[in-house]
Structures are given as structure tokens and as C-alpha cells.
Short mmCIF file of C-alpha atoms and ligand atoms in Angstrom, two decimals:
data_model
loop_
_atom_site.label_atom_id
_atom_site.label_comp_id
_atom_site.label_asym_id
_atom_site.label_seq_id
_atom_site.Cartn_x
_atom_site.Cartn_y
_atom_site.Cartn_z
CA UNK M 4 -55.82 -45.44 21.73
CA UNK M 5 -57.81 -42.88 21.58
CA UNK M 6 -60.58 -42.57 19.04
CA UNK M 7 -62.60 -40.00 20.10
CA UNK M 8 -60.24 -37.48 21.63
CA UNK M 9 -57.56 -38.30 18.35
CA UNK M 10 -59.93 -36.39 16.57
CA UNK M 11 -60.51 -32.89 18.71
CA UNK M 12 -58.24 -29.80 18.54
CA UNK M 13 -56.56 -30.42 21.99
CA UNK M 14 -52.80 -31.03 22.63
CA UNK M 15 -51.99 -34.67 21.24
CA UNK M 16 -49.31 -36.69 23.04
CA UNK M 17 -47.33 -36.79 20.41
CA UNK M 18 -46.93 -33.13 19.95
CA UNK M 19 -45.60 -32.60 23.46
CA UNK M 20 -41.83 -32.29 22.56
CA UNK M 21 -42.77 -30.18 19.34
CA UNK M 22 -41.76 -26.43 20.75
CA UNK M 23 -42.91 -24.85 17.39
CA UNK M 24 -46.41 -25.01 17.81
CA UNK M 25 -47.09 -21.57 19.74
CA UNK M 26 -49.74 -21.05 22.20
CA UNK M 27 -52.71 -20.03 21.69
CA UNK M 28 -55.91 -21.56 19.40
CA UNK M 29 -55.27 -24.61 17.74
CA UNK M 30 -57.46 -24.09 15.26
CA UNK M 31 -59.02 -21.13 14.34
CA UNK M 32 -63.14 -19.90 14.70
CA UNK M 33 -65.12 -21.23 11.26
CA UNK M 34 -68.23 -19.20 10.33
CA UNK M 35 -71.12 -19.76 12.29
CA UNK M 36 -72.66 -20.69 8.92
CA UNK M 37 -70.74 -23.63 8.78
CA UNK M 38 -71.81 -25.08 11.95
CA UNK M 39 -73.72 -27.87 11.92
CA UNK M 40 -77.28 -26.71 12.62
CA UNK M 41 -78.57 -30.15 14.03
CA UNK M 42 -78.06 -31.92 17.05
CA UNK M 43 -76.01 -35.65 16.68
CA UNK M 44 -77.52 -38.84 16.39
CA UNK M 45 -78.11 -40.40 19.02
CA UNK M 46 -79.20 -44.07 19.62
CA UNK M 47 -82.64 -44.62 18.58
CA UNK M 48 -84.18 -44.98 22.11
CA UNK M 49 -82.72 -42.05 22.99
CA UNK M 50 -83.26 -37.58 22.51
CA UNK M 51 -81.77 -34.54 23.50
CA UNK M 52 -83.62 -32.68 25.72
CA UNK M 53 -82.67 -29.42 26.66
CA UNK M 54 -82.77 -28.60 30.69
CA UNK M 55 -84.53 -25.74 32.64
CA UNK M 56 -83.40 -25.66 36.10
CA UNK M 57 -86.20 -23.51 37.22
CA UNK M 58 -88.08 -26.88 37.22
CA UNK M 59 -87.54 -28.34 40.70
CA UNK M 60 -89.03 -31.80 39.40
CA UNK M 61 -86.20 -31.54 36.35
CA UNK M 62 -83.53 -30.63 38.82
CA UNK M 63 -84.47 -33.72 41.64
CA UNK M 64 -83.95 -35.62 38.23
CA UNK M 65 -80.83 -34.08 37.84
CA UNK M 66 -79.86 -34.73 41.13
CA UNK M 67 -80.77 -38.37 41.43
CA UNK M 68 -78.98 -39.15 38.00
CA UNK M 69 -75.78 -37.31 39.39
CA UNK M 70 -76.24 -38.78 42.83
CA UNK M 71 -76.64 -42.39 41.32
CA UNK M 72 -73.59 -42.38 39.05
CA UNK M 73 -71.40 -39.24 39.09
CA UNK M 74 -67.86 -39.47 40.42
CA UNK M 75 -66.53 -42.05 42.77
CA UNK M 76 -63.06 -42.71 43.99
CA UNK M 77 -60.97 -45.71 43.09
CA UNK M 78 -62.33 -47.95 45.08
CA UNK M 79 -65.54 -47.04 44.88
CA UNK M 80 -66.28 -46.34 48.54
CA UNK M 81 -67.89 -42.41 48.35
CA UNK M 82 -69.66 -40.62 45.71
CA UNK M 83 -69.70 -37.19 44.74
CA UNK M 84 -73.70 -36.16 46.02
CA UNK M 85 -73.63 -32.31 44.79
CA UNK M 86 -77.10 -31.00 46.10
CA UNK M 87 -79.95 -29.53 43.96
CA UNK M 88 -78.71 -26.20 45.50
CA UNK M 89 -75.23 -26.38 44.12
CA UNK M 90 -76.03 -27.39 40.97
CA UNK M 91 -78.87 -24.57 40.35
CA UNK M 92 -75.36 -22.59 41.06
CA UNK M 93 -73.03 -24.02 39.34
CA UNK M 94 -74.97 -23.99 36.15
CA UNK M 95 -76.87 -20.78 36.57
CA UNK M 96 -73.84 -17.89 36.56
CA UNK M 97 -74.30 -14.90 34.77
CA UNK M 98 -74.91 -14.69 31.03
CA UNK M 99 -75.20 -18.66 31.48
CA UNK M 100 -77.01 -20.41 28.33
CA UNK M 101 -79.97 -22.42 28.78
CA UNK M 102 -78.95 -24.30 25.84
CA UNK M 103 -75.70 -25.71 27.53
CA UNK M 104 -77.83 -28.04 29.91
CA UNK M 105 -77.89 -30.89 27.95
CA UNK M 106 -79.81 -34.30 28.99
CA UNK M 107 -80.31 -37.65 27.35
CA UNK M 108 -83.54 -39.12 28.11
CA UNK M 109 -84.95 -42.69 26.91
CA UNK M 110 -88.13 -41.68 24.58
CA UNK M 111 -90.32 -43.84 26.22
CA UNK M 112 -90.34 -43.54 29.58
CA UNK M 113 -88.87 -39.78 29.83
CA UNK M 114 -85.66 -40.94 32.43
CA UNK M 115 -83.01 -38.52 32.49
CA UNK M 116 -80.14 -40.88 31.51
CA UNK M 117 -77.03 -38.75 30.88
CA UNK M 118 -75.92 -35.00 31.12
CA UNK M 119 -73.30 -32.70 29.91
CA UNK M 120 -72.84 -28.87 30.85
CA UNK M 121 -71.12 -26.14 30.14
CA UNK M 122 -71.17 -22.39 31.53
CA UNK M 123 -69.41 -19.29 29.69
CA UNK M 124 -66.41 -18.02 31.80
CA UNK M 125 -63.49 -15.61 30.29
CA UNK M 126 -60.35 -17.10 31.40
CA UNK M 127 -57.09 -15.65 31.16
CA UNK M 128 -54.09 -17.74 29.74
CA UNK M 129 -50.93 -15.73 29.96
CA UNK M 130 -52.00 -12.17 28.84
CA UNK M 131 -54.77 -13.94 26.67
CA UNK M 132 -58.24 -13.50 27.76
CA UNK M 133 -60.43 -15.70 26.20
CA UNK M 134 -64.31 -16.58 25.88
CA UNK M 135 -65.10 -20.38 26.88
CA UNK M 136 -67.38 -22.88 28.04
CA UNK M 137 -66.17 -24.48 31.31
CA UNK M 138 -67.63 -28.26 30.90
CA UNK M 139 -68.48 -30.36 33.91
CA UNK M 140 -71.16 -32.42 35.15
CA UNK M 141 -70.85 -35.59 32.11
CA UNK M 142 -72.44 -38.44 33.27
CA UNK M 143 -73.71 -41.34 31.84
CA UNK M 144 -76.02 -43.85 33.13
CA UNK M 145 -74.09 -46.81 35.05
CA UNK M 146 -76.20 -49.27 32.62
CA UNK M 147 -75.06 -47.43 29.49
CA UNK M 148 -71.65 -47.26 30.16
CA UNK M 149 -69.03 -47.93 27.39
CA UNK M 150 -71.47 -47.68 24.50
CA UNK M 151 -69.34 -44.65 23.13
CA UNK M 152 -72.30 -42.36 24.18
CA UNK M 153 -69.78 -39.91 25.83
CA UNK M 154 -67.99 -38.69 22.52
CA UNK M 155 -71.54 -37.81 21.57
CA UNK M 156 -72.44 -35.89 24.48
CA UNK M 157 -69.63 -33.80 24.00
CA UNK M 158 -69.45 -33.30 20.26
CA UNK M 159 -73.06 -31.73 20.93
CA UNK M 160 -71.78 -29.36 23.67
CA UNK M 161 -69.01 -28.48 21.33
CA UNK M 162 -71.51 -27.65 18.63
CA UNK M 163 -74.21 -25.29 20.79
CA UNK M 164 -70.78 -23.83 22.17
CA UNK M 165 -69.81 -23.18 18.88
CA UNK M 166 -73.36 -21.57 18.05
CA UNK M 167 -72.50 -19.03 20.63
CA UNK M 168 -68.99 -18.20 19.04
CA UNK M 169 -66.93 -19.54 21.66
CA UNK M 170 -64.03 -22.02 20.40
CA UNK M 171 -62.82 -22.57 23.59
CA UNK M 172 -63.09 -24.39 26.70
CA UNK M 173 -61.72 -25.91 30.23
CA UNK M 174 -62.57 -28.85 31.87
CA UNK M 175 -60.96 -30.91 34.75
CA UNK M 176 -61.24 -34.63 35.23
CA UNK M 177 -59.79 -37.26 37.10
CA UNK M 178 -58.13 -39.41 34.36
CA UNK M 179 -56.03 -38.67 32.17
CA UNK M 180 -56.98 -37.74 28.46
CA UNK M 181 -54.90 -35.96 25.90
CA UNK M 182 -53.24 -33.43 27.05
CA UNK M 183 -53.43 -32.22 30.74
CA UNK M 184 -52.10 -28.84 31.19
CA UNK M 185 -51.42 -29.45 34.39
CA UNK M 186 -52.00 -32.33 37.16
CA UNK M 187 -52.75 -31.45 40.75
CA UNK M 188 -53.20 -33.05 44.02
CA UNK M 189 -56.24 -33.45 46.16
CA UNK M 190 -54.90 -32.63 50.12
CA UNK M 191 -57.28 -33.53 53.07
CA UNK M 192 -57.39 -32.12 56.55
CA UNK M 193 -59.50 -34.26 58.77
CA UNK M 194 -61.93 -32.18 61.15
CA UNK M 195 -63.97 -35.27 61.87
CA UNK M 196 -61.05 -37.93 62.26
CA UNK M 197 -63.32 -40.42 64.19
CA UNK M 198 -66.17 -40.70 61.48
CA UNK M 199 -63.57 -40.09 58.50
CA UNK M 200 -62.01 -43.43 59.91
CA UNK M 201 -65.23 -45.38 61.06
CA UNK M 202 -66.06 -44.94 57.23
CA UNK M 203 -62.55 -45.77 55.49
CA UNK M 204 -62.00 -42.16 54.32
CA UNK M 205 -59.33 -42.16 56.44
CA UNK M 206 -57.12 -44.46 58.16
CA UNK M 207 -55.40 -44.53 62.10
CA UNK M 208 -51.89 -43.51 61.49
CA UNK M 209 -49.46 -46.13 62.60
CA UNK M 210 -48.66 -45.90 66.44
CA UNK M 211 -51.65 -43.41 66.88
CA UNK M 212 -54.73 -44.61 69.00
CA UNK M 213 -57.95 -42.44 68.64
CA UNK M 214 -57.53 -40.07 71.02
CA UNK M 215 -54.37 -38.78 70.22
CA UNK M 216 -55.72 -38.37 66.56
CA UNK M 217 -58.64 -36.44 67.99
CA UNK M 218 -56.37 -34.32 69.89
CA UNK M 219 -54.20 -34.07 67.48
CA UNK M 220 -56.30 -32.46 64.77
CA UNK M 221 -58.52 -30.55 67.49
CA UNK M 222 -59.18 -26.45 66.64
CA UNK M 223 -60.29 -23.35 68.60
CA UNK M 224 -63.89 -22.85 68.81
CA UNK M 225 -63.75 -19.39 66.75
CA UNK M 226 -61.62 -18.04 64.25
CA UNK M 227 -58.53 -16.07 65.66
CA UNK M 228 -58.30 -13.24 63.43
CA UNK M 229 -59.87 -9.88 64.35
CA UNK M 230 -62.10 -8.66 62.40
CA UNK M 231 -62.59 -11.96 60.51
CA UNK M 232 -66.53 -12.20 59.24
CA UNK M 233 -68.68 -13.66 56.16
CA UNK M 234 -68.64 -11.62 53.23
CA UNK M 235 -71.85 -9.97 52.28
CA UNK M 236 -73.39 -8.42 49.31
CA UNK M 237 -71.62 -4.75 50.27
CA UNK M 238 -68.05 -6.30 49.85
CA UNK M 239 -68.58 -7.23 46.18
CA UNK M 240 -66.40 -4.18 45.12
CA UNK M 241 -63.84 -4.75 47.78
CA UNK M 242 -63.45 -8.68 46.93
CA UNK M 243 -63.31 -8.38 43.26
CA UNK M 244 -60.58 -5.47 43.58
CA UNK M 245 -59.04 -7.84 45.57
CA UNK M 246 -59.33 -11.22 43.86
CA UNK M 247 -57.85 -9.37 40.61
CA UNK M 248 -55.31 -7.92 41.96
CA UNK M 249 -54.40 -11.46 43.28
CA UNK M 250 -55.41 -13.75 40.28
CA UNK M 251 -52.98 -11.61 37.77
CA UNK M 252 -50.30 -13.49 39.29
CA UNK M 253 -51.62 -16.51 37.71
CA UNK M 254 -50.59 -18.10 34.19
CA UNK M 255 -54.11 -19.82 33.64
CA UNK M 256 -57.22 -17.82 35.51
CA UNK M 257 -60.59 -16.69 35.63
CA UNK M 258 -61.54 -13.26 34.74
CA UNK M 259 -63.90 -11.88 37.57
CA UNK M 260 -65.69 -9.15 37.29
CA UNK M 261 -68.12 -7.62 40.48
CA UNK M 262 -71.51 -9.64 38.67
CA UNK M 263 -69.03 -12.81 38.16
CA UNK M 264 -68.04 -12.46 42.04
CA UNK M 265 -71.67 -11.78 43.28
CA UNK M 266 -72.35 -15.13 41.99
CA UNK M 267 -69.51 -17.14 42.65
CA UNK M 268 -68.41 -15.56 45.99
CA UNK M 269 -71.29 -14.52 47.78
CA UNK M 270 -72.19 -17.21 50.45
CA UNK M 271 -75.19 -19.31 49.85
CA UNK M 272 -75.43 -21.95 53.03
CA UNK M 273 -74.61 -25.12 52.03
CA UNK M 274 -73.52 -24.18 48.36
CA UNK M 275 -70.38 -21.80 49.20
CA UNK M 276 -69.15 -19.61 51.74
CA UNK M 277 -67.37 -16.91 51.74
CA UNK M 278 -64.95 -14.57 54.93
CA UNK M 279 -62.73 -11.54 55.01
CA UNK M 280 -60.79 -9.82 57.35
CA UNK M 281 -61.79 -6.39 57.90
CA UNK M 282 -59.28 -4.11 59.42
CA UNK M 283 -60.58 -2.79 62.98
CA UNK M 284 -58.76 0.26 62.42
CA UNK M 285 -59.58 1.08 58.98
CA UNK M 286 -62.17 -1.19 57.52
CA UNK M 287 -60.33 -1.99 54.79
CA UNK M 288 -61.03 -5.35 53.19
CA UNK M 289 -57.47 -6.75 53.41
CA UNK M 290 -57.77 -10.93 52.95
CA UNK M 291 -60.56 -13.33 51.94
CA UNK M 292 -60.88 -17.09 51.76
CA UNK M 293 -63.52 -18.99 50.27
CA UNK M 294 -65.12 -23.01 50.44
CA UNK M 295 -67.52 -24.77 48.61
CA UNK M 296 -70.01 -27.61 50.36
CA UNK M 297 -69.84 -30.63 48.16
CA UNK M 298 -70.69 -33.90 49.95
CA UNK M 299 -69.87 -37.41 48.86
CA UNK M 300 -72.00 -40.38 49.74
CA UNK M 301 -70.55 -43.20 51.82
CA UNK M 302 -70.99 -46.01 49.53
CA UNK M 303 -71.87 -49.38 51.95
CA UNK M 304 -71.33 -48.47 55.32
CA UNK M 305 -73.41 -49.44 58.48
CA UNK M 306 -73.35 -46.17 60.47
CA UNK M 307 -73.25 -43.29 57.91
CA UNK M 308 -74.71 -42.20 54.46
CA UNK M 309 -73.21 -38.88 54.07
CA UNK M 310 -69.54 -37.12 54.67
CA UNK M 311 -70.07 -33.41 54.75
CA UNK M 312 -66.95 -32.02 52.49
CA UNK M 313 -65.79 -28.33 52.44
CA UNK M 314 -63.28 -27.61 49.19
CA UNK M 315 -61.12 -24.54 48.81
CA UNK M 316 -62.13 -22.59 46.65
CA UNK M 317 -60.39 -18.92 45.95
CA UNK M 318 -58.41 -17.44 48.83
CA UNK M 319 -56.45 -14.20 48.75
CA UNK M 320 -54.33 -13.04 51.50
CA UNK M 321 -52.36 -9.77 51.67
CA UNK M 322 -51.93 -8.66 55.48
CA UNK M 323 -53.22 -12.05 56.92
CA UNK M 324 -50.66 -14.67 56.50
CA UNK M 325 -52.05 -17.65 54.25
CA UNK M 326 -51.96 -19.84 56.94
CA UNK M 327 -53.25 -17.92 59.53
CA UNK M 328 -56.61 -17.39 57.42
CA UNK M 329 -56.71 -20.75 56.16
CA UNK M 330 -56.40 -21.88 59.66
CA UNK M 331 -59.67 -19.62 60.36
CA UNK M 332 -61.43 -21.12 57.51
CA UNK M 333 -60.83 -24.57 58.92
CA UNK M 334 -62.21 -23.14 62.24
CA UNK M 335 -65.65 -22.49 60.70
CA UNK M 336 -66.10 -25.21 58.82
CA UNK M 337 -65.58 -27.05 62.00
CA UNK M 338 -67.99 -24.69 63.80
CA UNK M 339 -70.30 -25.53 60.73
CA UNK M 340 -69.90 -29.54 61.43
CA UNK M 341 -67.77 -30.31 58.18
CA UNK M 342 -66.29 -33.92 58.58
CA UNK M 343 -63.08 -32.79 55.93
CA UNK M 344 -61.38 -29.67 54.57
CA UNK M 345 -60.24 -30.66 50.97
CA UNK M 346 -57.80 -28.60 48.72
CA UNK M 347 -55.81 -28.74 45.63
CA UNK M 348 -52.21 -27.99 45.77
CA UNK M 349 -52.92 -25.13 43.10
CA UNK M 350 -52.30 -21.53 43.73
CA UNK M 351 -50.20 -20.64 46.72
CA UNK M 352 -51.79 -23.72 48.73
CA UNK M 353 -48.05 -25.75 48.99
CA UNK M 354 -47.56 -22.83 51.48
CA UNK M 355 -50.03 -23.93 53.99
CA UNK M 356 -50.91 -27.50 53.24
CA UNK M 357 -48.50 -29.28 55.29
CA UNK M 358 -48.40 -26.63 58.47
CA UNK M 359 -52.02 -27.02 58.74
CA UNK M 360 -52.27 -30.94 58.82
CA UNK M 361 -53.60 -31.87 55.56
CA UNK M 362 -52.48 -35.02 54.22
CA UNK M 363 -52.26 -36.47 50.36
CA UNK M 364 -55.19 -37.82 49.28
CA UNK M 365 -55.08 -40.63 46.47
CA UNK M 366 -56.87 -38.90 43.80
CA UNK M 367 -55.58 -36.40 41.62
CA UNK M 368 -56.84 -33.49 39.14
CA UNK M 369 -56.08 -33.00 35.73
CA UNK M 370 -57.02 -29.56 34.43
CA UNK M 371 -57.83 -29.53 30.53
CA UNK M 372 -58.13 -26.65 27.79
CA UNK M 373 -59.76 -27.30 24.54
CA UNK M 374 -58.41 -25.67 21.25
CA UNK M 375 -55.99 -24.25 22.98
CA UNK M 376 -52.34 -24.67 23.00
CA UNK M 377 -50.09 -23.75 26.38
CA UNK M 378 -46.66 -25.11 25.18
CA UNK M 379 -45.32 -27.55 27.98
CA UNK M 380 -47.82 -27.18 30.22
CA UNK M 381 -47.88 -25.30 33.68
CA UNK M 382 -47.39 -26.72 37.34
CA UNK M 383 -50.01 -26.47 39.81
CA UNK M 384 -48.87 -23.27 41.42
CA UNK M 385 -49.18 -21.55 38.65
CA UNK M 386 -52.89 -22.44 38.15
CA UNK M 387 -55.21 -19.91 39.32
CA UNK M 388 -58.31 -21.30 38.60
CA UNK M 389 -60.61 -23.89 40.68
CA UNK M 390 -63.82 -25.36 38.96
CA UNK M 391 -66.54 -27.34 40.77
S1 LIG U 29 -64.92 -35.13 34.84
C1 LIG U 29 -66.02 -36.27 35.61
C2 LIG U 29 -67.07 -37.34 34.16
N1 LIG U 29 -67.86 -37.74 34.59
C3 LIG U 29 -67.72 -38.72 35.61
O1 LIG U 29 -66.53 -39.64 35.32
C4 LIG U 29 -68.77 -39.63 36.00
C5 LIG U 29 -69.12 -41.32 36.12
N2 LIG U 29 -68.88 -41.73 35.09
C6 LIG U 29 -69.30 -41.33 33.54
O2 LIG U 29 -70.49 -40.90 33.87
C7 LIG U 29 -65.95 -33.44 35.26
C8 LIG U 29 -69.17 -42.13 32.26
O3 LIG U 29 -67.88 -43.20 32.67
C9 LIG U 29 -68.48 -40.87 31.26
C10 LIG U 29 -67.78 -41.67 30.15
C11 LIG U 29 -69.54 -40.10 30.96
C12 LIG U 29 -67.19 -39.95 31.96
N3 LIG U 29 -63.62 -36.55 30.22
O4 LIG U 29 -69.48 -43.44 26.50
P1 LIG U 29 -68.00 -44.04 26.53
C13 LIG U 29 -66.60 -33.25 33.84
O5 LIG U 29 -67.77 -33.49 33.68
C14 LIG U 29 -63.98 -40.71 27.21
C15 LIG U 29 -63.46 -36.43 28.93
O6 LIG U 29 -68.24 -45.37 25.95
P2 LIG U 29 -68.20 -44.12 29.38
C16 LIG U 29 -65.37 -32.98 32.37
C17 LIG U 29 -63.00 -41.75 26.66
O7 LIG U 29 -61.48 -41.28 26.82
N4 LIG U 29 -63.92 -37.90 27.66
O8 LIG U 29 -67.53 -43.54 27.85
C18 LIG U 29 -66.07 -33.35 30.79
C19 LIG U 29 -63.42 -42.54 25.57
O9 LIG U 29 -62.94 -41.64 24.53
P3 LIG U 29 -61.57 -42.09 23.48
C20 LIG U 29 -64.09 -38.70 28.80
O10 LIG U 29 -67.53 -44.44 30.76
C21 LIG U 29 -65.27 -32.46 30.10
C22 LIG U 29 -64.77 -42.04 25.45
O11 LIG U 29 -64.80 -40.88 26.11
C23 LIG U 29 -64.05 -38.93 30.13
O12 LIG U 29 -69.57 -44.59 29.06
C24 LIG U 29 -65.35 -33.32 28.58
C25 LIG U 29 -65.39 -42.86 25.72
O13 LIG U 29 -66.79 -42.93 26.04
C26 LIG U 29 -64.09 -37.95 30.79
N5 LIG U 29 -64.51 -37.46 31.86
O14 LIG U 29 -68.79 -42.55 29.70
C27 LIG U 29 -65.12 -32.60 27.49
N6 LIG U 29 -64.51 -40.41 30.50
O15 LIG U 29 -60.82 -41.05 22.72
C28 LIG U 29 -65.40 -31.46 27.31
C29 LIG U 29 -64.18 -40.70 29.42
O16 LIG U 29 -60.26 -42.52 24.85
C30 LIG U 29 -64.59 -30.70 26.33
N7 LIG U 29 -63.87 -39.78 28.27
O17 LIG U 29 -61.61 -43.31 22.95
C31 LIG U 29 -64.89 -29.51 25.33
C32 LIG U 29 -66.39 -28.98 25.13
C33 LIG U 29 -66.80 -27.93 24.52
C34 LIG U 29 -65.74 -27.50 23.50
C35 LIG U 29 -66.14 -25.95 23.13
C36 LIG U 29 -65.40 -25.03 22.08
C1 LIG U 30 -63.92 -32.60 38.94
N1 LIG U 30 -65.35 -31.32 38.88
O1 LIG U 30 -60.75 -39.47 44.23
C2 LIG U 30 -64.46 -33.64 39.29
N2 LIG U 30 -61.06 -38.42 45.42
O2 LIG U 30 -57.79 -37.36 47.21
C3 LIG U 30 -63.84 -34.99 38.74
N3 LIG U 30 -59.73 -39.79 48.53
O3 LIG U 30 -61.60 -38.78 48.57
C4 LIG U 30 -62.82 -35.46 39.36
N4 LIG U 30 -60.07 -44.32 47.83
O4 LIG U 30 -57.20 -40.13 50.09
C5 LIG U 30 -62.84 -36.22 40.33
N5 LIG U 30 -58.46 -40.37 51.88
C6 LIG U 30 -61.54 -36.60 40.80
C7 LIG U 30 -61.65 -37.29 42.32
C8 LIG U 30 -62.73 -38.52 42.38
C9 LIG U 30 -62.39 -38.58 43.93
C10 LIG U 30 -61.43 -38.94 44.52
C11 LIG U 30 -60.16 -38.46 46.53
C12 LIG U 30 -58.99 -37.20 46.30
C13 LIG U 30 -60.03 -38.91 48.20
C14 LIG U 30 -59.88 -40.16 49.64
C15 LIG U 30 -60.31 -41.10 50.28
C16 LIG U 30 -59.98 -42.85 50.00
C17 LIG U 30 -60.56 -43.92 49.77
C18 LIG U 30 -60.23 -45.02 49.51
C19 LIG U 30 -58.32 -39.78 50.43
C20 LIG U 30 -57.05 -40.32 52.76
C21 LIG U 30 -57.12 -38.93 53.57
C22 LIG U 30 -56.07 -38.71 54.38
C23 LIG U 30 -56.79 -37.83 56.06
C24 LIG U 30 -55.43 -37.77 56.87
C25 LIG U 30 -54.30 -37.13 56.24
C26 LIG U 30 -53.93 -38.13 55.11
C27 LIG U 30 -55.24 -38.16 54.28
#
């Protein structure tokens, strides 16, 4: 059934019931001298190409490959449209490895036809903090699909990760592979219902008119919580403290230090936005919320070519109720012209989704670990990890 995945150190569908297998690494690390020294062979017309994201021309090629060939919904109405600035942010966190930005080019035309990437992260599973690679942006040009190129890309990124003495990875996918640690649902909160209906992202509910729908999703013009403001560089230490204490509650979560927080959470226009509540009395930072910007191309619509979507990222509510904090996040997203605010049912998100008028989407997101077993998996509410 899974000719490639059956050969890999991942939970196999048959093991699911086997309670004797312990949590942790599925296979031990090898001596680095035993890691294959040269790249896996590609079909003769293609060559490996390590991508330099400082190079604006290369970044434009990567952007175009993904904009035309990356993930679509199940009815092929929308396609993720990660911006060049977003890709640079996603792929260059603290201590990233250039060798993990892996392109495949046509030898003759030098055209970029496939890509896979990894970035380093420390991820905690129960009480075990593990150095991992986060794998993302696996993409094969539409004209080269179903030729078993993806397994070659995956083996090659694995080899390059092993060369850094890292033996585990985390990744998400919309498709079922052996074997998810958990399966999450996407939820969507309309901010611009008329446009969402026009492009087929959502539908007019039964017995609803357009004007009732617009009224239903209306939001205040400005955030309601006193002291709600954008995060700044001077807040990194306070936000790191809040976030570390909060993520400690989850079974699987990133182990963020201040450098990580500065990279992943300091606001960058149209890439990542973070807000916090600074107590007007004590000036303490008490709460925090964030979202990243990932537009989707609207395929085949006469009126619109793009949807501006915000994706809930990391949120920590200590003093302000989570629902109120997220309502303020919706308000600033609306102010900034987003069409929709998306969230997964991870962490404590179940506690505000229905109340804030999110509706369940038709997409799922499966989370995976490579070479790391978590017996019986976990619930979405036990997951403290959001990948881009
Ligand atoms: S998920 C988004 C993946 N990208 C897309 O969906 C874009 C549109 N699709 C494509 O470009 C986020 C192609 O359809 C792709 C497959 C390239 C997806 N993950 O080449 P073949 C990520 O980037 C398996 C893993 O003929 P294709 C996470 C499939 O099950 N495996 O197919 C990436 C089959 O194997 P099987 C996937 O359609 C995580 C084989 O590929 C997959 O031309 C990567 C078929 O290959 C997916 N999303 O190309 C794993 N989709 O055993 C990282 C299909 O079933 C692992 N397949 O026969 C960790 C590595 C690092 C370890 C370090 C220690
Ligand atoms: C991970 N780094 O299917 C990337 N999106 O629900 C790989 N549906 O937008 C994983 N089909 O339900 C990607 N509208 C997996 C996701 C791939 C993209 C995807 C889904 C997630 C999505 C929309 C549009 C559906 C169009 C037809 C959807 C309903 C919204 C409605 C708003 C009002 C209240 C009820 C819900």
C-alpha cells in the first residue's frame, strides 16, 4: 500500500495496537561515518540545487513554483500563496542550515521543478526535548507528478538532516500517511463574508440573506481590551516567559528560547503579527496572541484573484479570557483587511471557536513525527505545536 513509507522509521499502521513498543526513537542514530556521503540519484534530466534564499531571483523562482504547484483544497478552488517574505521568514530561523533548502532543477533549462525544506527546532514530546527538523514546502511541479520523485526528495532531506546529527523530524500534511500522532480540523471565521461567498469559500446559510450574514459577522472597529497593543522587540523576554510556561502544559510542543521568540513572533508586516496585553496599572505583560499571513490564490473567479487569510499561531491567555483575547485578534485582522481568520482545534482553541462564530472547514491537518513513536497518539487539545 505505501511502498515508500513502509521502508521508513515511522509508526506503521499495523503497530497501532502494539502496546509493548515504548515511546521515543524508533531506531537509534547511526555513526555519522555511515551516513551516505553523496546525494541520492535523480532522473538524468534533473540535478540537485541548494537554494540561497538571500538571492532575490532564486526566491522569486521558489515563490513561483509554490504559487503554481503547492497545496490546493479538495475541490481545487484555492491554492496556498506563501509570499516571498514569508518564505524567507519560514526558512531562515535561528541556526538554519542552507543545505536543507533543497531544489531540483532541469539540467538544461535550469528551471526549478521541485523543492523540499527543513529547519531545525527543539521539540518536546512529554519530558523529552528532541532536536528535530521541521519539514515543509515539499512540492513537485504538476507536470512531474506520480513519478516517485517525492520519495527521492524525502530521502535526500533526511540524509542532509542526518549529516547534522539530527535523527527526528516533525511535519504536517493534508493527506493520511503512516501514522499521524493526531488529526486536527481547520475552522474558519468569516471577516468579509460577501467576498467569501462570491469566491465560493463559504455559502449563504439556509434562511440567511446577505445583509443578515454581514451583520452576523460584524466586529467592533478597534480592540476592546485595555492595554492591547502590538508586540515589540523590548517584549521578547516577557513573551518568552509567558509562552514557555504555557507550552509546558502540552504533550508535544516547541521548546522556544528568546532567539526563537524574536524570530517567530516579532511582528513582520504581512508575515506574522503578535499582540499582547500590557496591564495599564502594573505594565506587566499578561496575555499574548499571534497569527501568520497566508493568502490563497482564488482559482477561476472572475472578480477576485486572492483571499487574504490569517492563521491563528500561538496564544497565551493568563489574565484576559482567551475568548476576549481572540475576539481582539479578529478585530485587528478585520482592521487590516483580512477576509478570513483560520484556526486549528489545537491547544485550547476549542474553547473559543464556536463562541466566536468560527465554522468547521472541509480540510484536516494530520501531524507526524519521523523516527519518534508516541504510543496511541494524542488529542488535538494536547498538541502545542503550529507549523506554517
Ligand atoms: S504537506 C504539503 C505537501 N505538498 C503538496 O501537497 C503540494 C502539492 N503536491 C505535490 O507537490 C507539508 C505532490 O503531490 C507531492 C507528492 C510532492 C506532495 N508528505 O512523487 P510521488 C509538507 O511539505 C508520498 C509525505 O509519485 P507526487 C510536509 C505518497 O504517500 N509523503 O507523488 C512534507 C507516496 O508514498 P507511498 C507524501 O504526487 C513531509 C509517494 O509520496 C506526501 O508526484 C515530507 C508518492 O510519490 C506528503 N505530503 O508527489 C516527509 N504526499 O509510500 C518528511 C505524497 O504511499 C519526513 N507522499 O507509496 C521527514 C524527513 C526528515 C527526517 C529527518 C530525520
Ligand atoms: C501544512 N503546512 O483544504 C500545509 N483548506 O478547511 C499542508 N476549506 O480552506 C496541509 N473545498 O471549508 C494542507 N470553507 C491541508 C489543507 C489544504 C487546504 C484546505 C480547507 C480547510 C479550506 C474552505 C474552503 C472550501 C472550498 C471547497 C472551507 C468553509 C468556511 C465556512 C465559513 C463560515 C462558517 C462555516 C465554514
